[in-house]
Every structure is written in structure tokens, then in C-alpha cells.
Coordinates of C-alpha atoms and ligand atoms in Angstrom, one line a residue:
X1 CA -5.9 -104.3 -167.8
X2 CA -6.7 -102.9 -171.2
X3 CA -9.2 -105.9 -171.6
X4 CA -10.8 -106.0 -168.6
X5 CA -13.7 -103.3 -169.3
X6 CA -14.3 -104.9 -173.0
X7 CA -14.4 -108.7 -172.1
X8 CA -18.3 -109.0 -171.2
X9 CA -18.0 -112.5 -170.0
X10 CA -22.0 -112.7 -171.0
X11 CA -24.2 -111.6 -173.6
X12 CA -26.2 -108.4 -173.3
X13 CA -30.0 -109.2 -172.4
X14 CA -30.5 -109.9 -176.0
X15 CA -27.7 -112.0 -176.3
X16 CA -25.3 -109.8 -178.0
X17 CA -21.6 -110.5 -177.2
X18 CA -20.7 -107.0 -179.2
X19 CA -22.5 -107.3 -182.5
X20 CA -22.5 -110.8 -182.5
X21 CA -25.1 -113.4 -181.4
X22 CA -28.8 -112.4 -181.1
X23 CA -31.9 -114.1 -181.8
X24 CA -32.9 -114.9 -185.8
X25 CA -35.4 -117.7 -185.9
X26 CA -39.2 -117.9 -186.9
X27 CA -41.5 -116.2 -184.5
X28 CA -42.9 -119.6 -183.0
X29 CA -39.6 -119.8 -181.7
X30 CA -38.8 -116.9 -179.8
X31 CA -40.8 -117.8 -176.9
X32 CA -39.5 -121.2 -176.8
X33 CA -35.9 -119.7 -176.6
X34 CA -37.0 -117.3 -174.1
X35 CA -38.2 -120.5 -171.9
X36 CA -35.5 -121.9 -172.4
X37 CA -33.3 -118.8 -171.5
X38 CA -35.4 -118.4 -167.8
X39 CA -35.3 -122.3 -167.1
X40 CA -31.2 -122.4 -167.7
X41 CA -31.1 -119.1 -165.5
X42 CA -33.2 -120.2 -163.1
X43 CA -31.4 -123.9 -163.0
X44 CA -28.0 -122.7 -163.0
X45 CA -28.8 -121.3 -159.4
X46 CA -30.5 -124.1 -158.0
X47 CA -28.3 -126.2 -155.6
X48 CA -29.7 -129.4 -156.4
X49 CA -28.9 -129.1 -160.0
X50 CA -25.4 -127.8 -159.0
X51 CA -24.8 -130.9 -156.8
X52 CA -26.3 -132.8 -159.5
X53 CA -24.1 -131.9 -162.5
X54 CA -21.0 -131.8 -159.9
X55 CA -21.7 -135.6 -159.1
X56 CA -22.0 -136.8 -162.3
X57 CA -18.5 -134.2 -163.3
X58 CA -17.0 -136.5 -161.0
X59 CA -18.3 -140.2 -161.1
X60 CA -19.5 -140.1 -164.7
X61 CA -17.4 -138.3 -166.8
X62 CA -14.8 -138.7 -165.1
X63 CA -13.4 -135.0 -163.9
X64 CA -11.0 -133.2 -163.5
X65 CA -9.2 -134.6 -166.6
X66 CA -5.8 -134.2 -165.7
X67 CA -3.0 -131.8 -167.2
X68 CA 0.0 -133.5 -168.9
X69 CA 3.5 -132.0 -169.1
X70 CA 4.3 -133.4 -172.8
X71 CA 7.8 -134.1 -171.9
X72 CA 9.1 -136.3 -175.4
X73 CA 7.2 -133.8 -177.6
X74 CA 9.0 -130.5 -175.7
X75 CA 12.3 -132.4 -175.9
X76 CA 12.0 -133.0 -179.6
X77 CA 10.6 -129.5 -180.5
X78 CA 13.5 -127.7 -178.6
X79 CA 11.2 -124.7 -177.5
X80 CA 8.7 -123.9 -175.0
X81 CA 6.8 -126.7 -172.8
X82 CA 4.2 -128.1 -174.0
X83 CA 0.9 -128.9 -171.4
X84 CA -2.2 -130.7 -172.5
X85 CA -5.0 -130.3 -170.6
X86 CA -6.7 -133.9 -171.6
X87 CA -10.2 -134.1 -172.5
X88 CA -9.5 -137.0 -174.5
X89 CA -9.7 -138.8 -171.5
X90 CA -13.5 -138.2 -170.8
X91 CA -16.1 -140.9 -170.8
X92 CA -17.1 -140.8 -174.4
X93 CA -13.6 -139.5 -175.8
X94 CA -14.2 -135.7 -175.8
X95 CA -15.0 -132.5 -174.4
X96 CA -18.0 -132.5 -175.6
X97 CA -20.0 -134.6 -173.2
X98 CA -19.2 -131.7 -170.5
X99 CA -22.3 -129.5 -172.6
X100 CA -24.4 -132.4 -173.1
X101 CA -24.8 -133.8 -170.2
X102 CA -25.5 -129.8 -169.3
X103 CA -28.4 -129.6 -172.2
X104 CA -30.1 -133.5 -171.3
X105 CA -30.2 -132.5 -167.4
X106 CA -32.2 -129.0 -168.7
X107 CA -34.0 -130.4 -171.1
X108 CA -35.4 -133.2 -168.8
X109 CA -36.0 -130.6 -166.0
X110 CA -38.0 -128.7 -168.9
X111 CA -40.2 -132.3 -169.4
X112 CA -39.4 -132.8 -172.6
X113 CA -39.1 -136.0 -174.3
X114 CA -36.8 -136.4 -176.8
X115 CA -33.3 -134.6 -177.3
X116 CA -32.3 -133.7 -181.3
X117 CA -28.8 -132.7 -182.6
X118 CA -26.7 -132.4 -185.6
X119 CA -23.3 -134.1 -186.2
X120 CA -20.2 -133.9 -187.8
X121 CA -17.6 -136.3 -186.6
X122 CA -20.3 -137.6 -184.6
X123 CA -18.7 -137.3 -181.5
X124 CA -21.8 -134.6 -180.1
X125 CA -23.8 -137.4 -181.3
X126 CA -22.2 -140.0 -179.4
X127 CA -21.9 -137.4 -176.5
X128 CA -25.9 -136.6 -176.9
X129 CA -26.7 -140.0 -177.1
X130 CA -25.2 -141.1 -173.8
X131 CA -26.6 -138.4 -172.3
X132 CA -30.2 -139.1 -173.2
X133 CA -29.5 -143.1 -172.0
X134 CA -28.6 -141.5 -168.6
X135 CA -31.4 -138.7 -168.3
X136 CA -33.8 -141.4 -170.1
X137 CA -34.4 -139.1 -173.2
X138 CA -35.0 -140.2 -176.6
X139 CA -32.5 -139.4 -179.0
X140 CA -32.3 -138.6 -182.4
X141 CA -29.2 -137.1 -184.8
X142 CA -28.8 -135.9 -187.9
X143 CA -25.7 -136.4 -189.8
X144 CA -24.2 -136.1 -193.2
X145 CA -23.6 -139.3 -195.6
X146 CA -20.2 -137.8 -196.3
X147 CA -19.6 -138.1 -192.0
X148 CA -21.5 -141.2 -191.6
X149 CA -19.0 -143.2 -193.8
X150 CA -15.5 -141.4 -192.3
X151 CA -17.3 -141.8 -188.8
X152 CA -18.6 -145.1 -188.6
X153 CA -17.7 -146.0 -185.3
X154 CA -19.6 -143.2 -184.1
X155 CA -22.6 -144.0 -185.8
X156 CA -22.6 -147.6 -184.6
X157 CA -22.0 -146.3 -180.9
X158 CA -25.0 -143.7 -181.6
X159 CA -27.3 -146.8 -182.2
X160 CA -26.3 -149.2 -179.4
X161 CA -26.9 -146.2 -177.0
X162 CA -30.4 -146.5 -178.6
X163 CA -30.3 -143.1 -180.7
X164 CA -31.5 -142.7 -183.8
X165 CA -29.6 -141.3 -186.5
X166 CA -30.8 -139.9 -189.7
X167 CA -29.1 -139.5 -192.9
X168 CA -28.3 -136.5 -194.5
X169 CA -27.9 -136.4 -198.5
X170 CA -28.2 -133.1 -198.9
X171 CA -25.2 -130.8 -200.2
X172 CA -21.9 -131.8 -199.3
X173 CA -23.5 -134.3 -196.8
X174 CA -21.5 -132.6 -193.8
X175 CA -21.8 -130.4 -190.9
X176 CA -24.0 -127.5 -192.1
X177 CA -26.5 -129.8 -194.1
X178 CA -26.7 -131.9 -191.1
X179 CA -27.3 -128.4 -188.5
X180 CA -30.2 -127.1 -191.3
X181 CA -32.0 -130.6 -191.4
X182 CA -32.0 -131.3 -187.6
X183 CA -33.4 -127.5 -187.4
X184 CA -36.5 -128.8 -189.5
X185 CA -37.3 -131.3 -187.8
X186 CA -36.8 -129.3 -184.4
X187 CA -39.5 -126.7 -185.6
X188 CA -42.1 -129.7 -185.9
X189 CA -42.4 -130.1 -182.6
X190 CA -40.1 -127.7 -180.3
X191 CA -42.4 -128.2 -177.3
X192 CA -41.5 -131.7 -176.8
X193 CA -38.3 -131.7 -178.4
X194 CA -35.1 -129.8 -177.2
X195 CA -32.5 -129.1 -179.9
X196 CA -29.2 -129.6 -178.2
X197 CA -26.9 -127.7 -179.9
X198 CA -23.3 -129.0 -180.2
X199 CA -21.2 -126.1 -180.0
X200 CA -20.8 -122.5 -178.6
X201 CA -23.3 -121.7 -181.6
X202 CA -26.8 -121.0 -182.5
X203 CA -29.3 -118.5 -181.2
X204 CA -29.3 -117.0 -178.0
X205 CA -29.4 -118.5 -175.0
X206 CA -27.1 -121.7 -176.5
X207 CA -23.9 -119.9 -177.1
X208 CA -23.9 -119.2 -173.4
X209 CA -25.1 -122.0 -171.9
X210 CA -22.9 -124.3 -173.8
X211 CA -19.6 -121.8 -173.1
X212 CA -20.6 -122.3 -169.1
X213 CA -21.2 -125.7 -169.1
X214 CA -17.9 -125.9 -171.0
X215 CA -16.0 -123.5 -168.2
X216 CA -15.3 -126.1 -166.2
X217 CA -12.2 -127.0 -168.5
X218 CA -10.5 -123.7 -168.0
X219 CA -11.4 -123.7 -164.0
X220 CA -9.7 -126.9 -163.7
X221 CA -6.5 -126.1 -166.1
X222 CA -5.8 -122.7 -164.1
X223 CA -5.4 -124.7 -160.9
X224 CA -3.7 -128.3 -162.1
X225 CA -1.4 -125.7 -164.2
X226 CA -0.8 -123.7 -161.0
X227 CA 0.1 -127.0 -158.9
X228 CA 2.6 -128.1 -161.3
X229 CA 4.2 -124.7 -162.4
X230 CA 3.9 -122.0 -159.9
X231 CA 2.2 -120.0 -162.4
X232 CA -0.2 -119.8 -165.3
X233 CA 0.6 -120.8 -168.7
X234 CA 2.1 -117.8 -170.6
X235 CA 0.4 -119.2 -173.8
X236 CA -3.2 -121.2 -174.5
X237 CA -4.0 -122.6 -177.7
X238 CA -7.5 -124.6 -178.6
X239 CA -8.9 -126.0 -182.0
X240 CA -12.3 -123.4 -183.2
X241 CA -15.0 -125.5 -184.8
X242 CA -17.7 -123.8 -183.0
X243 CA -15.9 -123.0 -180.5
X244 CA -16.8 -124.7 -177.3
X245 CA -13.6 -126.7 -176.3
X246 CA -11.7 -123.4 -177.1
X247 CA -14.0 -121.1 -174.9
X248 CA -14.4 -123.4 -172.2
X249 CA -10.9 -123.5 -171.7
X250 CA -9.9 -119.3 -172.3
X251 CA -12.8 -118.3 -169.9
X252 CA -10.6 -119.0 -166.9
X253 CA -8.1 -117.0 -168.2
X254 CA -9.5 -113.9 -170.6
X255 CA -8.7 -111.1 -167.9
X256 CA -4.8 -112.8 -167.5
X257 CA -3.1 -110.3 -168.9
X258 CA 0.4 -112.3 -169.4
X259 CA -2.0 -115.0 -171.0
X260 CA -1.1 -114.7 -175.2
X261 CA -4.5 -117.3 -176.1
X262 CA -4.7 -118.6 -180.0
X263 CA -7.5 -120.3 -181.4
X264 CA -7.0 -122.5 -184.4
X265 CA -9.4 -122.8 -187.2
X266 CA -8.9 -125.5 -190.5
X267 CA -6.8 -124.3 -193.3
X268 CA -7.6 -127.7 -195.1
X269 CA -6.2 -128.2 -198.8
X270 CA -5.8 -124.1 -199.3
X271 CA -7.4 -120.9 -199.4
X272 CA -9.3 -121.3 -202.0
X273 CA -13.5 -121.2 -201.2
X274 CA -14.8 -124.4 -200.5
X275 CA -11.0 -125.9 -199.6
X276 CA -10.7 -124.5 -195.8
X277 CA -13.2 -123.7 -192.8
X278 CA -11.2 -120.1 -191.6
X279 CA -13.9 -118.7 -190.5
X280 CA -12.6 -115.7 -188.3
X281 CA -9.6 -115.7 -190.8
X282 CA -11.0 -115.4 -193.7
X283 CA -14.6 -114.9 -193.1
X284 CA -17.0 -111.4 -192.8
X285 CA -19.9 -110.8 -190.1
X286 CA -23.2 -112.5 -191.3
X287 CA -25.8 -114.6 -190.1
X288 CA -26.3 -118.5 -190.3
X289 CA -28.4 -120.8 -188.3
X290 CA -30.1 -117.8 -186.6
X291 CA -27.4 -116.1 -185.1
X292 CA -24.8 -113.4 -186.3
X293 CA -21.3 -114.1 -186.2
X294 CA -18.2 -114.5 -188.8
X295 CA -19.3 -116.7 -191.6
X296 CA -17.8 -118.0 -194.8
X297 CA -20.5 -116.5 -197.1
X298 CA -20.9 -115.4 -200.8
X299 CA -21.6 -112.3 -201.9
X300 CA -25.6 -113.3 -201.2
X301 CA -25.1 -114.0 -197.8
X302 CA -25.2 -117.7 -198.2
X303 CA -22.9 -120.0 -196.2
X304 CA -20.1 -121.4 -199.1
X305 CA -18.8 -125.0 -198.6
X306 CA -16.3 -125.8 -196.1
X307 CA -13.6 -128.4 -196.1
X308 CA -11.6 -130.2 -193.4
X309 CA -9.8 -133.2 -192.7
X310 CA -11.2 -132.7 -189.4
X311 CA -15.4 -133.0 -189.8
X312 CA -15.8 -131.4 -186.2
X313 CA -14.0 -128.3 -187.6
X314 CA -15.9 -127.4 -191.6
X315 CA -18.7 -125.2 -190.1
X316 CA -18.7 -121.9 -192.5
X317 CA -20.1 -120.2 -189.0
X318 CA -18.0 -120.0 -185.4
X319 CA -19.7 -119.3 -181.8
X320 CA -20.9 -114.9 -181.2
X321 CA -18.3 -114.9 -178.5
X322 CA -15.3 -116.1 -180.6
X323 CA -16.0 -113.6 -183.1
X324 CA -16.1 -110.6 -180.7
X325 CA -12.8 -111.7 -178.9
X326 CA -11.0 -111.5 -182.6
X327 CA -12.6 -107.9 -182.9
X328 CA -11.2 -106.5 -180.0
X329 CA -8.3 -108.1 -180.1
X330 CA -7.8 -110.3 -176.9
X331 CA -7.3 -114.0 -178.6
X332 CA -5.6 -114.4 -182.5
X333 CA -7.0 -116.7 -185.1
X334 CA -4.2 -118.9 -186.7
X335 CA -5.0 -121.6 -189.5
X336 CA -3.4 -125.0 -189.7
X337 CA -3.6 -127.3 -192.9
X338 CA -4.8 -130.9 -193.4
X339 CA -1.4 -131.8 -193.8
X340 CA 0.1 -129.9 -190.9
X341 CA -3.1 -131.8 -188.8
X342 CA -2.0 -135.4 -189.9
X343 CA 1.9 -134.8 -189.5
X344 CA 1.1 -133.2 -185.4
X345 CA -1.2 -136.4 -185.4
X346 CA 1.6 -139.0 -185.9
X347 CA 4.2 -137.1 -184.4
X348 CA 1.6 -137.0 -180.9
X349 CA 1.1 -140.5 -181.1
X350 CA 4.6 -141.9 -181.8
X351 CA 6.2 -139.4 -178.9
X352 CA 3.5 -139.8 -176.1
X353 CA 1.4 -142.5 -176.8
X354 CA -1.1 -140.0 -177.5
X355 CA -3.5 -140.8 -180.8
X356 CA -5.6 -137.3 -180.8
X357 CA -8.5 -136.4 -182.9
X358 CA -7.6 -134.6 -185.9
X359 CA -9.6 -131.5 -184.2
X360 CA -7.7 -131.6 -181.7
X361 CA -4.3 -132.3 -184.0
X362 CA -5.1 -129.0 -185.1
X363 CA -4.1 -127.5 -181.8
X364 CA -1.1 -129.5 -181.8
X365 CA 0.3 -128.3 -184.9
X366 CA 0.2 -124.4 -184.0
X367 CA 1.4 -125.6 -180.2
X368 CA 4.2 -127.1 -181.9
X369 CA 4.7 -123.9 -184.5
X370 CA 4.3 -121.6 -181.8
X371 CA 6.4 -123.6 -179.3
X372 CA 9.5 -123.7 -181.8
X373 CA 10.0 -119.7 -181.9
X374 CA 9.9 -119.8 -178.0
X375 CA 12.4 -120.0 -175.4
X376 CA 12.5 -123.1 -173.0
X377 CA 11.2 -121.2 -170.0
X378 CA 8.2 -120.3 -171.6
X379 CA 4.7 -122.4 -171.7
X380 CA 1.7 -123.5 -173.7
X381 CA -1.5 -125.5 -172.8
X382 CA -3.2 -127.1 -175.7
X383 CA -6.5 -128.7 -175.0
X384 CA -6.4 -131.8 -176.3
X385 CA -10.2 -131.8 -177.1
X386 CA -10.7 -135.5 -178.0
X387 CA -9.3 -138.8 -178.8
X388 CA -8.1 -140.0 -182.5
X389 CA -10.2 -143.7 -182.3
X390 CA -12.8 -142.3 -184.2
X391 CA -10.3 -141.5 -187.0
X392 CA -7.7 -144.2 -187.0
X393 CA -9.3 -146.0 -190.6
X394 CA -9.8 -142.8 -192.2
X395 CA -6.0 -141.6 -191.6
X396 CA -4.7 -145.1 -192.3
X397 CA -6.1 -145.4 -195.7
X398 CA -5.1 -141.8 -196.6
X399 CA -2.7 -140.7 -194.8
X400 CA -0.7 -144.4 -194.0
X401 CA 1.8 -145.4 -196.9
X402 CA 3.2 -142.1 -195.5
X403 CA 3.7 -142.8 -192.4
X404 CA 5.4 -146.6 -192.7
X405 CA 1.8 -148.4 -192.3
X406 CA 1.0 -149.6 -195.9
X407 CA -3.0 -151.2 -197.1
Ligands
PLP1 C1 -16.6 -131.3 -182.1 C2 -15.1 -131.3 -181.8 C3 -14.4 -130.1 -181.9 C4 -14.9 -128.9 -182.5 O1 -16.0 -128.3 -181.7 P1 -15.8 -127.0 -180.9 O2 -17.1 -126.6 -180.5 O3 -15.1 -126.0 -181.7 O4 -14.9 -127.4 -179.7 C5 -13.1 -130.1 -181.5 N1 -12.5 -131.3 -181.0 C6 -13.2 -132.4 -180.9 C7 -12.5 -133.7 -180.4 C8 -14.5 -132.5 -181.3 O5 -15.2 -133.6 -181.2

């Protein structure tokens, strides 16, 4: 298979996926991120941790999530079958509790003390935050004002799981300014502290250890998908904020060769700068939050504002490994708009009793694009990354009058 020689499931010893990833922080930190780098390597062999993180897979999280044959949505779209692989149904409502619980078990293996993160629809907050009351970590997160009002469920969850979380005023008060402020306070103290990343992003080693912790989605799915079909899915289709839910679900199946994969990135209100978060669509290599990968930049360098519906989506950057799958051609970049997001949103939750998060309504929209120009006999999984509760005011009072549910 064409692919097979270029795929370089991991990063070169420098942690270069192609020309994207590396290292670009201060010196003080380099050695820290090489400690961390021979700990995770080191861990990821040890059969106690593997037991470890397999136990808690299954009686905490609540693994394998199951795959769903979306059987009112197909039958409405007239076109290929749609499959969700549902992540939605994970203690703490997302995928992203798969990584954390992955960085709290290191971290506390490491002896540090306290676990910091950014957030933007808070969900890696809420996922952080339950895993430091597990592992016993203190927790702190930083997160935009614009993000703590959409997301305030989140931020009251964060606190009662006995996190801390820290306003951030700065900029647009989203995802980025919340990523640079939690970065400060990181470099204070990394010796103590471990910055646990929430995404397939950052310097080397996080982009892979988040993507492996993150595989198990994609192991699972081939299987479940196998059970119920024969076969594998001809098509795979995941929401790109950073990355993570989309990678840990193509993994499994990169050297498929019958496997067409589409990522989806935030068109929001337009092309115009500042009104979307295409990254790989729209954006040109650079570096951002010390690593180098496609970034929504102006013509200093500097990451321009981002916009989506969606706050786990408007990061100007996307994971190293994302970026060198567009290059060599082995998974396509499609956008889907705000509107798009909200109308896949309703139609999810009025067809299958379904309320997804508008990340994840992203993937639904293309599914249901991509599943219209298909024959019947052909397939998609979509991972549904994460459950709507989080966004059920927000939509309501902006989205509602549309949709029959008037203020
Ligand atoms: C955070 C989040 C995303 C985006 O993050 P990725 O790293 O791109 O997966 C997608 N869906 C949900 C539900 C999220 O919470």
C-alpha cells in the first residue's frame, strides 16, 4: 500500500512527524520534556501500569463505548450507513478523559503534585479534574471569560471535583489565551507541576502520548465495527480541534487502504480571518505553543483569532501528526459551518435521542454531507466525541426560536 512506507505511526527521535512537531520551548524546559519523554517510555512498558490503566478503561470510564448503527438518521438521509462510535457515553461525557486519566497516572508516577491544563469548552477540564480526584493530584485550569460564561456547567463541575480554575481575560478570552496563560504558570514551577495538555498538541513527547492513550478508540471501533458488519467501515470521519478524538480513532485504521478517513475542522460564520478555526484548510506551517504544525497565522507569524460555535474546536494550531497526514495525502480536511453544526445537532437529537456536542455535531454534519452522495451499501463511522449537556443553554438561547423552543 502506497501509504504504508510514509505513515510513521511515531515521531522521529526528535519528535518530528515529517516537518511537524519538534521541541520549541525555553531551555529550562528541555530537560523536563526529556524526563518526561523516558518516564512515558519507560511506563508504557511496565505491566503494572498497563493492568492499571486497563482496569480503570474498564470499571471507571466505562470502556469499550459501544458502536451504534444510526438507523433513523441513515433512513432519513437516504445514503450510506451511518455508525457512531460513542464516546459520549464515557464517564465525564467525552473522549477526553481516555488522555487524562493517561497524563494524572504519569504525572503521579513522576511524584508530582499538582496537574495544570488549559480549557476551552471545559470538558479537558472537567476530564483533568476527575482525574486528579482519583490519582489525588491537585488541580488547577485556566480558562477564558468568553468559555467560562458559554460553559458554566463545566466550570461548576471543575470546582466540586475540587479544582481550581482561573480566569482568563486576556484576548478573545478563549482557547489560545487560556493554553498561553496556563503555560506561564507551568514554567514557575515545572518540577512539581505537570502541564497536562488537552489535545494531540504541544511539544514533543505530548502529541504522542496523548494520540496512544487516545488509540484505544480506534482498537475498539475496528473490532465492534467488524462484529456487526463483516468488514471495516469504508469511510471514517472525526471533528479536528487538536486532534485527539480524530487520531485516536484513524490510528487503527491509517494502513486500510479501502479506509477513505475525513477530518473536520470549524468553518464558523465564514472565511474570513478571525470568523473560522480551518486550520489545515486554510492555514500555512508555523509554530505555536512550541511546536510546528499548520497554524492560522499573520504575515508575522502570530496566531490570528479563531472562531467557533464549538469552543473545543477555535485553536489557530492542530496536532504535528494531523498536519503531516494532510501533506501526504492519506486523510482530507473538510470544513463544516456553525450553522451546518447546530442543524446536524437537532437533527441528531430529534432522530436518535442523541444530544451531541457541537464538536462532535461537526462530524455529523460532513457524515451526513458525505453519506448523501453515497450508495446504501457503503459505510461511515463518526466518533461521536462527546455529549451536547454542556451546550444545551447556549444553543437554546441562540439557536432555539429556530428550532420550535422559544425564551
Ligand atoms: C475537546 C473536544 C474536541 C476537540 O478536541 P480534539 O483534540 O480535536 O479531539 C472534540 N469533541 C469534544 C466533545 C471535545 O470535548
Amino acid at each position: 500500500m502506497e501509504y504504508s512506507r510514509k505513515l510513521k505511526p511515531s515521531p522521529d527521535l526528535n519528535g518530528y512527524f515529517g516537518e511537524y512537531g519538534g521541541v520549541f520551548v525555553p531551555d529550562q524546559l528541555k530537560d523536563i520534556l526529556v524526563e518526561i519523554n523516558n518516564s512515558y517510555l519507560e511506563l508504557r512498558q511496565d505491566p503494572g501500569f498497563i493492568e492499571e490503566l486497563s482496569s480503570l478503561r474498564r470499571d471507571y470510564i466505562g470502556r469499550p463505548s459501544p458502536v451504534y448503527f444510526a438507523s433513523n438518521l441513515t433512513t432519513e438521509i437516504r445514503g450510506a450507513g451511518i455508525y457512531l462510535k460513542r464516546e459520549d457515553l464515557n464517564h465525564t461525557g467525552a473522549h477526553k478523559i481516555n488522555h487524562c486519566i493517561g497524563e494524572a497516572l504519569l504525572a503521579k508516577r513522576m511524584g508530582k503534585k499538582k496537574l495544570i491544563a488549559e480549557t476551552g469548552a471545559g470538558q479537558h477540564g472537567v476530564a483533568l479534574a476527575t482525574a486528579a480526584a482519583l490519582t489525588g493530584l491537585e488541580c488547577e485550569i485556566y480558562m477564558g471569560t468568553v468559555d467560562i460564561a458559554k460553559e458554566h456547567p463545566n466550570v461548576t463541575r471543575m470546582k466540586i471535583l475540587g479544582a481550581s480554575v482561573v480566569p482568563v481575560e486576556d484576548g478573545l478570552g478563549t482557547l489560545k489565551e487560556a493554553v498561553d496563560a496556563a503555560f506561564m504558570a507551568y514554567l514557575k514551577d515545572p518540577r512539581t507541576q505537570f502541564y497536562a495538555i488537552g489535545s494531540v498538541v504541544g511539544p514533543h513527547p505530548f502529541p504522542m502520548m496523548v494520540r496512544d492513550f487516545q488509540q484505544i478508540v480506534g482498537e475498539e471501533a475496528i473490532g465492534q465495527f467488524r462484529e456487526q458488519t463483516g468488514t471495516v467501515p469504508d469511510n471514517l470521519v472525526a471533528c479536528v480541534g487538536g486532534g485527539s478524538n480524530a487520531i485516536g480513532l484513524f490510528s487503527a485504521f491509517l494502513d486500510e487502504p479501502g479506509v477513505d478517513i475525513y477530518g473536520v475542522e470549524p468553518a464558523g460564520r465564514g472565511f474570513k480571518d478571525g470568523d473560522h478555526a480551518a486550520t489545515l484548510t486554510l492555514g500555512k506551517p508555523g509554530i505555536i505553543h512550541g511546536f510546528r504544525c499548520y497554524l492560522l497565522q499573520n504575515a508575522d507569524g502570530e496566531p490570528l483569532p479563531v472562531h467557533s460555535v464549538a469552543s473545543g474546536l477555535d485553536y489557530p494550531g492542530v496536532g504535528p501528526q494531523h498536519s503531516y497526514l494532510k501533506d501526504i495525502g492519506r486523510v482530507r480536511y473538510e470544513t463544516v459551518t456553525d450553522t451546518e453544526a447546530i442543524e446536524s445537532f437537532f437533527r441528531l437529537s430529534r432522530l436518535e435521542g442523541i444530544i451531541p456536542a457541537l464538536e462532535s455535531a461537526h462530524a455529523m454534519a460532513f457524515a451526513e454531507l458525505l453519506a448523501k452522495a453515497l450508495p446504501s451499501s457503503r459505510t461511515i463511522l463518526v466518533n461521536l466525541s462527546g455529549r451536547g449537556d454542556k451546550d444545551i443553554d447556549y444553543v437554546v438561547e441562540n439557536y432555539g426560536e429556530r428550532f420550535g423552543i422559544p425564551n
